[in-house]
CSV table of C-alpha atoms in Angstrom, one decimal:
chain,number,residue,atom,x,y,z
A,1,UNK,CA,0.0,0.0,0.0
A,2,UNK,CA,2.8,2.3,1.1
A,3,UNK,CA,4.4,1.2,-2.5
A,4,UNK,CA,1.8,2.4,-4.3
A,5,UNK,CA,1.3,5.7,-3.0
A,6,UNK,CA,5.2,6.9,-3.0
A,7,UNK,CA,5.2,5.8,-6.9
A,8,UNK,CA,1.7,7.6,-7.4
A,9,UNK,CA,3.7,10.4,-5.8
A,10,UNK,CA,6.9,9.9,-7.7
A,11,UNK,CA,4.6,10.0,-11.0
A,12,UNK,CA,3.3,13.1,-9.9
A,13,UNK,CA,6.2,14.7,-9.7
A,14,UNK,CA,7.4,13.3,-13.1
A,15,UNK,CA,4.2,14.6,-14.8
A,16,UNK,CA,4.6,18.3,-13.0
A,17,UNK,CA,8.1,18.5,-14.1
A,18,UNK,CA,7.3,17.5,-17.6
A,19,UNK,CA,5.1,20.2,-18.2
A,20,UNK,CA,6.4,23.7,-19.4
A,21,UNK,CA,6.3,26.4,-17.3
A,22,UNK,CA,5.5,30.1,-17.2
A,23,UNK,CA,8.3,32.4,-16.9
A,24,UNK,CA,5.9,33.3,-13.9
A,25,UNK,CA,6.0,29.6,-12.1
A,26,UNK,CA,10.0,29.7,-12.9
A,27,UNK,CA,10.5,33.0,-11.2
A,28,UNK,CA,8.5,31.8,-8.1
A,29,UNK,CA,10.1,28.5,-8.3
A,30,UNK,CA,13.6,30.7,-8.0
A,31,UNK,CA,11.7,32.7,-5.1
A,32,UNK,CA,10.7,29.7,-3.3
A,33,UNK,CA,14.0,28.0,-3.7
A,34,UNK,CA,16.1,30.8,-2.4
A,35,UNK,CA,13.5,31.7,0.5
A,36,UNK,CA,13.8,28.1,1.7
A,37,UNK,CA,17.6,27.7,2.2
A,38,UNK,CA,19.5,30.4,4.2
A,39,UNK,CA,22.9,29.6,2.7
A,40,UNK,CA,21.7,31.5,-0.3
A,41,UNK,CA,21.5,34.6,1.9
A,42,UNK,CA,25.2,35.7,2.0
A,43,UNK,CA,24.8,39.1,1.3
A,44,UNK,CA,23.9,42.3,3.0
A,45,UNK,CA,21.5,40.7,5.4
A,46,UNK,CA,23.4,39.1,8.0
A,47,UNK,CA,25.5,41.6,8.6
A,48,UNK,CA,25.2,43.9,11.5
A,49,UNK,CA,24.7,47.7,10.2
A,50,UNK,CA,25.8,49.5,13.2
A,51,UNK,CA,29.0,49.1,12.6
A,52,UNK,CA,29.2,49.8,8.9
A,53,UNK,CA,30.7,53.3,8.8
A,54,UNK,CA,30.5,54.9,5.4
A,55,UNK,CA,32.4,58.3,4.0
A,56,UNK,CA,29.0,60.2,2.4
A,57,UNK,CA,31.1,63.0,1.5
A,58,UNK,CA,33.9,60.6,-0.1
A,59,UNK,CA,31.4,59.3,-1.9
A,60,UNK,CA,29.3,61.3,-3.0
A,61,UNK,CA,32.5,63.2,-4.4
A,62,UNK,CA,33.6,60.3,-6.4
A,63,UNK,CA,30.2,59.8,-7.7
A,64,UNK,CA,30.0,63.4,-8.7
A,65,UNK,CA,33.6,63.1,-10.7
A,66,UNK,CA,32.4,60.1,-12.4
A,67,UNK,CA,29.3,61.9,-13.5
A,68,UNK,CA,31.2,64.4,-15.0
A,69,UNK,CA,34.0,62.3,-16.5
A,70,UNK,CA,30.8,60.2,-17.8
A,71,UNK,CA,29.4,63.3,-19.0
A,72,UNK,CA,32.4,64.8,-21.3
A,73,UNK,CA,32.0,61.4,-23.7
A,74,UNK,CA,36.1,61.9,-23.6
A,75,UNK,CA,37.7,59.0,-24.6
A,76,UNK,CA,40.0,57.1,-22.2
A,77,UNK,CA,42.9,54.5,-23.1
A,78,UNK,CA,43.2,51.2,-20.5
A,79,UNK,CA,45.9,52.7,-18.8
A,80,UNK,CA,44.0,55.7,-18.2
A,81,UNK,CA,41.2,54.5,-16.8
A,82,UNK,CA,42.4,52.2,-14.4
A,83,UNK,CA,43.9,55.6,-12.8
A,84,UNK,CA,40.9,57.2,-13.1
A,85,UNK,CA,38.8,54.4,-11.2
A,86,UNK,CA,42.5,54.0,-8.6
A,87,UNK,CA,41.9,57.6,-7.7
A,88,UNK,CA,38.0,57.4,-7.7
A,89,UNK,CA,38.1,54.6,-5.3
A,90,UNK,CA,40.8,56.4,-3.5
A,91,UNK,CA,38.3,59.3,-2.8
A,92,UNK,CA,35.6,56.5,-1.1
A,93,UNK,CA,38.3,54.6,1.3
């Protein structure tokens, strides 16, 4: 009796995953998944705030020569522009 109902189950399963699915049931099949296990969760949300201390000003000057640099469409070679970034990241630290 048991038998029968785990392969009634197992053809279930078979038959569900068969069939094509939405792009909606595969993003909440992605939701679901990532909801259920914790080690997904690496990021920002286990980390205690309190304790980050960010530069506002640094930052927000970086962002505003980027903008600019962004702005003037100039032209940059590698070189260049990993000095630019060095010395934009600089400004945050």
């Amino acid at each position: 009796m048991e038998h029968t109902n785990t392969l009634r189950q197992f053809k279930q399963r078979v038959e569900e995953s068969n069939k094509q699915k939405t792009k909606k049931q595969k993003r909440q099949d992605k939701i679901n998944k990532l909801s259920s296990l914790d080690k997904h969760w690496k990021g920002l949300e286990h980390i205690d705030h309190s304790q980050l201390n960010e530069d506002i000003a640094g930052l927000n000057k970086a962002y505003m020569k980027f903008r600019s640099l962004y702005q003037s469409g100039r032209k940059f070679s590698c070189k260049e522009w990993i000095e630019v970034m060095g010395e934009l990241l600089d400004e945050i630290d």
